[in-house]
Amino acid sequence: MDDVIIIGGSFAGLAAALQLGRARRKVTVLDTGLPRNRFAGHSHGLLGHDHKPPLEILAEARRQLARYPAARLVNARADSVSGVIDDFSVLTAEGERLGARRVILSYGVADQMPGVPGFAECWGTSIVPCPYCDGFEVADRHWGLVWSSPQSHQSARLFQHWTDKLTVFADGHDLPAEVRADLASRHIPVVDGRIVEIAHRDGQIATVNLEAGRQVAVDVLFAHPRNKPSASLHESLGLETLETPVGIALKVDERRQTSVPGLYAAGDLATPFLPSVTQATWQGAMAGIFAQQSMLA
Ligand SMILES: Cc1cc2nc3c(=O)[nH]c(=O)nc-3n(C[C@H](O)[C@H](O)[C@H](O)COP(=O)(O)OP(=O)(O)OC[C@H]3O[C@@H](n4cnc5c(N)ncnc54)[C@H](O)[C@@H]3O)c2cc1C
């Protein structure tokens, strides 16, 4: 039996495994190799790893984990978790049943691409979610923002620190008059109508095409599609969740324990606000440490 099984071996899961391996706890990481930012050429903002390809950072983390004999990394999907604290059981897609005293859920979330032709092809290249991740490289260029919720107003104000050429695409949303007035006072045009196509060349956006036939050229488009957890294990476990503007996040306490004792969560799966590689690695490390401390004799 393992001390801990970690489901999802990307930034959060590997950070948890690192702490547990160093604490000489027997830990197995199950991973299917599909980190959320795999579409991006470079990852930004992680201290010491800025502007590196995300898969390169993860490959290095996997290499470093191999130094710890108690840590095992398995390329496999977890299909179910059952049991209670000190006696959890995890079933893999291959039918292997593993036991552990604690489980850390770090299987991330998956962005749901809208059915707009061209959108998925540009995702991570010229359609991106976060200015802290990708804003610097396109500063002073013409940015577009796809309106998705009242929070988009805050995004528009924020983006002015990177560029003074911003266009807001209402995309079928009814923007309140006071919001339109504020955007006008900031010289931010609002383009109404639904987006029906993203015209691009090899993922590099050319124009945003609207239902009335209008085409608006931008250099980069910021969008916040809805997301959902990459697996549904938390549902069968009945874990408590929080609503976020774009989906849900698992509810955790200050020790990163979920609503079920012995089950911990880290990374985007349990981040209601501003998910990032930095948050995921910090949360993963904390989940590993708190899971370890919860097993003291
Ligand atoms: C386009 C884009 C660009 C981004 N750029 C940046 C950036 O520059 N800087 C930054 O800080 N953040 C960036 N982010 C955010 C960053 O990707 C996430 O915050 C980070 O990946 C979260 O790490 P995580 O470990 O929680 O989840 P993930 O990295 O998504 O990893 C989850 C892992 O769990 C695995 N998994 C899923 N289900 C199972 C299962 N049932 N069994 C086993 N394994 C499973 C997956 O294959 C995956 O390996 C970006 C996001 C996007 C979408």
mmCIF file of N, CA and C and ligand atoms in Angstrom, residues 7-8 10-12 30-37 40 43-44 76-78 106-108 111 123-124 129 133 230-231 267-268 275-277 280, ligand 1:
data_model
loop_
_atom_site.group_PDB
_atom_site.id
_atom_site.type_symbol
_atom_site.label_atom_id
_atom_site.label_comp_id
_atom_site.label_asym_id
_atom_site.label_seq_id
_atom_site.Cartn_x
_atom_site.Cartn_y
_atom_site.Cartn_z
ATOM 1 N N ILE A 7 -3.351 11.828 -8.125
ATOM 2 C CA ILE A 7 -4.027 11.646 -9.423
ATOM 3 C C ILE A 7 -3.876 12.927 -10.224
ATOM 4 N N GLY A 8 -3.020 12.867 -11.251
ATOM 5 C CA GLY A 8 -2.653 14.040 -12.045
ATOM 6 C C GLY A 8 -1.219 14.423 -11.720
ATOM 7 N N SER A 10 1.047 16.692 -13.131
ATOM 8 C CA SER A 10 1.578 17.874 -13.820
ATOM 9 C C SER A 10 2.167 18.793 -12.734
ATOM 10 N N PHE A 11 1.978 20.104 -12.869
ATOM 11 C CA PHE A 11 2.647 21.056 -11.958
ATOM 12 C C PHE A 11 2.253 20.806 -10.489
ATOM 13 N N ALA A 12 0.958 20.662 -10.229
ATOM 14 C CA ALA A 12 0.519 20.467 -8.845
ATOM 15 C C ALA A 12 0.913 19.081 -8.343
ATOM 16 N N LEU A 30 -0.223 9.021 -10.703
ATOM 17 C CA LEU A 30 -0.851 8.546 -11.942
ATOM 18 C C LEU A 30 -1.076 9.751 -12.839
ATOM 19 N N ASP A 31 -0.680 9.636 -14.098
ATOM 20 C CA ASP A 31 -0.809 10.808 -14.979
ATOM 21 C C ASP A 31 -1.075 10.397 -16.414
ATOM 22 N N THR A 32 -1.908 11.208 -17.107
ATOM 23 C CA THR A 32 -2.212 10.934 -18.513
ATOM 24 C C THR A 32 -1.519 11.916 -19.466
ATOM 25 N N GLY A 33 -0.683 12.805 -18.938
ATOM 26 C CA GLY A 33 0.198 13.603 -19.795
ATOM 27 C C GLY A 33 -0.469 14.701 -20.615
ATOM 28 N N LEU A 34 -1.562 15.268 -20.108
ATOM 29 C CA LEU A 34 -2.246 16.326 -20.870
ATOM 30 C C LEU A 34 -2.406 17.597 -20.029
ATOM 31 N N PRO A 35 -1.304 18.283 -19.715
ATOM 32 C CA PRO A 35 -1.429 19.514 -18.922
ATOM 33 C C PRO A 35 -2.213 20.589 -19.680
ATOM 34 N N ARG A 36 -2.886 21.434 -18.930
ATOM 35 C CA ARG A 36 -3.783 22.424 -19.535
ATOM 36 C C ARG A 36 -3.060 23.351 -20.517
ATOM 37 N N ASN A 37 -1.827 23.710 -20.209
ATOM 38 C CA ASN A 37 -1.117 24.689 -21.055
ATOM 39 C C ASN A 37 -0.278 24.029 -22.145
ATOM 40 N N ALA A 40 0.405 25.937 -25.393
ATOM 41 C CA ALA A 40 1.228 27.158 -25.398
ATOM 42 C C ALA A 40 2.686 26.810 -25.703
ATOM 43 N N SER A 43 5.802 28.929 -21.266
ATOM 44 C CA SER A 43 5.119 29.230 -20.011
ATOM 45 C C SER A 43 5.816 30.424 -19.370
ATOM 46 N N HIS A 44 5.027 31.329 -18.820
ATOM 47 C CA HIS A 44 5.615 32.548 -18.241
ATOM 48 C C HIS A 44 5.222 32.726 -16.783
ATOM 49 N N ALA A 76 -0.773 6.437 -16.386
ATOM 50 C CA ALA A 76 -2.058 5.710 -16.365
ATOM 51 C C ALA A 76 -3.157 6.653 -15.909
ATOM 52 N N ARG A 77 -4.381 6.333 -16.322
ATOM 53 C CA ARG A 77 -5.538 7.139 -15.932
ATOM 54 C C ARG A 77 -6.204 6.513 -14.702
ATOM 55 N N ALA A 78 -6.536 7.340 -13.737
ATOM 56 C CA ALA A 78 -7.323 6.861 -12.595
ATOM 57 C C ALA A 78 -8.790 6.935 -12.986
ATOM 58 N N SER A 106 -5.218 16.111 -8.327
ATOM 59 C CA SER A 106 -4.582 17.247 -9.014
ATOM 60 C C SER A 106 -4.723 17.045 -10.521
ATOM 61 N N TYR A 107 -5.933 16.626 -10.913
ATOM 62 C CA TYR A 107 -6.120 16.295 -12.330
ATOM 63 C C TYR A 107 -6.552 17.476 -13.200
ATOM 64 N N GLY A 108 -6.534 18.682 -12.663
ATOM 65 C CA GLY A 108 -6.692 19.868 -13.491
ATOM 66 C C GLY A 108 -8.067 20.042 -14.108
ATOM 67 N N ASP A 111 -10.323 23.189 -20.772
ATOM 68 C CA ASP A 111 -11.051 24.318 -21.356
ATOM 69 C C ASP A 111 -11.982 23.811 -22.448
ATOM 70 N N TRP A 123 -6.067 28.510 -30.112
ATOM 71 C CA TRP A 123 -5.983 28.465 -28.643
ATOM 72 C C TRP A 123 -4.533 28.198 -28.197
ATOM 73 N N GLY A 124 -4.036 29.078 -27.351
ATOM 74 C CA GLY A 124 -2.674 28.917 -26.829
ATOM 75 C C GLY A 124 -1.632 29.603 -27.672
ATOM 76 N N PRO A 129 -5.823 33.067 -22.496
ATOM 77 C CA PRO A 129 -6.727 33.482 -21.424
ATOM 78 C C PRO A 129 -6.205 34.576 -20.504
ATOM 79 N N CYS A 133 0.210 35.675 -18.233
ATOM 80 C CA CYS A 133 0.894 34.562 -18.911
ATOM 81 C C CYS A 133 1.456 34.997 -20.257
ATOM 82 N N SER A 230 -10.990 17.782 -15.426
ATOM 83 C CA SER A 230 -10.553 16.821 -16.447
ATOM 84 C C SER A 230 -11.015 15.397 -16.163
ATOM 85 N N ALA A 231 -11.500 15.143 -14.975
ATOM 86 C CA ALA A 231 -12.065 13.833 -14.638
ATOM 87 C C ALA A 231 -13.247 14.084 -13.707
ATOM 88 N N GLY A 267 -3.932 22.617 -7.341
ATOM 89 C CA GLY A 267 -3.852 23.019 -8.745
ATOM 90 C C GLY A 267 -5.171 23.583 -9.255
ATOM 91 N N ASP A 268 -5.280 23.700 -10.574
ATOM 92 C CA ASP A 268 -6.448 24.346 -11.186
ATOM 93 C C ASP A 268 -7.775 23.723 -10.736
ATOM 94 N N PRO A 275 -5.862 30.975 -11.768
ATOM 95 C CA PRO A 275 -5.040 29.766 -11.813
ATOM 96 C C PRO A 275 -3.721 30.026 -12.536
ATOM 97 N N SER A 276 -2.660 29.395 -12.079
ATOM 98 C CA SER A 276 -1.350 29.561 -12.741
ATOM 99 C C SER A 276 -0.449 28.420 -12.318
ATOM 100 N N VAL A 277 0.643 28.296 -13.031
ATOM 101 C CA VAL A 277 1.636 27.278 -12.700
ATOM 102 C C VAL A 277 2.208 27.545 -11.305
ATOM 103 N N ALA A 280 -0.327 26.401 -8.815
ATOM 104 C CA ALA A 280 -0.443 24.932 -8.825
ATOM 105 C C ALA A 280 0.743 24.304 -8.095
HETATM 106 C C1 LIG B 1 -3.277 28.464 -23.226
HETATM 107 C C2 LIG B 1 -2.816 28.525 -21.805
HETATM 108 C C3 LIG B 1 -1.615 29.141 -21.484
HETATM 109 C C4 LIG B 1 -1.187 29.199 -20.164
HETATM 110 N N1 LIG B 1 -0.014 29.834 -19.890
HETATM 111 C C5 LIG B 1 0.394 29.927 -18.606
HETATM 112 C C6 LIG B 1 1.605 30.636 -18.296
HETATM 113 O O1 LIG B 1 2.304 31.153 -19.175
HETATM 114 N N2 LIG B 1 1.952 30.729 -16.984
HETATM 115 C C7 LIG B 1 1.195 30.186 -15.978
HETATM 116 O O2 LIG B 1 1.571 30.306 -14.810
HETATM 117 N N3 LIG B 1 0.045 29.504 -16.258
HETATM 118 C C8 LIG B 1 -0.355 29.357 -17.536
HETATM 119 N N4 LIG B 1 -1.518 28.694 -17.817
HETATM 120 C C9 LIG B 1 -2.258 28.022 -16.705
HETATM 121 C C10 LIG B 1 -1.605 26.646 -16.418
HETATM 122 O O3 LIG B 1 -1.691 25.852 -17.559
HETATM 123 C C11 LIG B 1 -2.329 25.935 -15.268
HETATM 124 O O4 LIG B 1 -2.496 26.816 -14.166
HETATM 125 C C12 LIG B 1 -1.533 24.696 -14.829
HETATM 126 O O5 LIG B 1 -1.326 23.820 -15.914
HETATM 127 C C13 LIG B 1 -2.278 23.974 -13.701
HETATM 128 O O6 LIG B 1 -1.539 22.854 -13.307
HETATM 129 P P1 LIG B 1 -2.265 21.581 -12.692
HETATM 130 O O7 LIG B 1 -1.167 20.649 -12.280
HETATM 131 O O8 LIG B 1 -3.271 21.989 -11.708
HETATM 132 O O9 LIG B 1 -3.108 20.952 -13.903
HETATM 133 P P2 LIG B 1 -2.660 20.501 -15.345
HETATM 134 O O10 LIG B 1 -1.360 21.116 -15.723
HETATM 135 O O11 LIG B 1 -3.801 20.736 -16.256
HETATM 136 O O12 LIG B 1 -2.397 18.940 -15.198
HETATM 137 C C14 LIG B 1 -3.381 18.002 -14.876
HETATM 138 C C15 LIG B 1 -2.776 16.624 -15.169
HETATM 139 O O13 LIG B 1 -3.679 15.615 -14.739
HETATM 140 C C16 LIG B 1 -3.739 14.602 -15.752
HETATM 141 N N5 LIG B 1 -5.008 13.872 -15.592
HETATM 142 C C17 LIG B 1 -6.276 14.299 -15.892
HETATM 143 N N6 LIG B 1 -7.171 13.345 -15.569
HETATM 144 C C18 LIG B 1 -6.469 12.307 -15.047
HETATM 145 C C19 LIG B 1 -6.829 11.020 -14.537
HETATM 146 N N7 LIG B 1 -8.116 10.626 -14.456
HETATM 147 N N8 LIG B 1 -5.842 10.185 -14.125
HETATM 148 C C20 LIG B 1 -4.536 10.560 -14.172
HETATM 149 N N9 LIG B 1 -4.139 11.770 -14.661
HETATM 150 C C21 LIG B 1 -5.099 12.628 -15.077
HETATM 151 C C22 LIG B 1 -3.614 15.388 -17.058
HETATM 152 O O14 LIG B 1 -3.209 14.565 -18.137
HETATM 153 C C23 LIG B 1 -2.528 16.412 -16.658
HETATM 154 O O15 LIG B 1 -1.224 15.897 -16.872
HETATM 155 C C24 LIG B 1 -1.973 28.628 -19.126
HETATM 156 C C25 LIG B 1 -3.191 27.990 -19.443
HETATM 157 C C26 LIG B 1 -3.612 27.932 -20.769
HETATM 158 C C27 LIG B 1 -4.916 27.267 -21.086
#
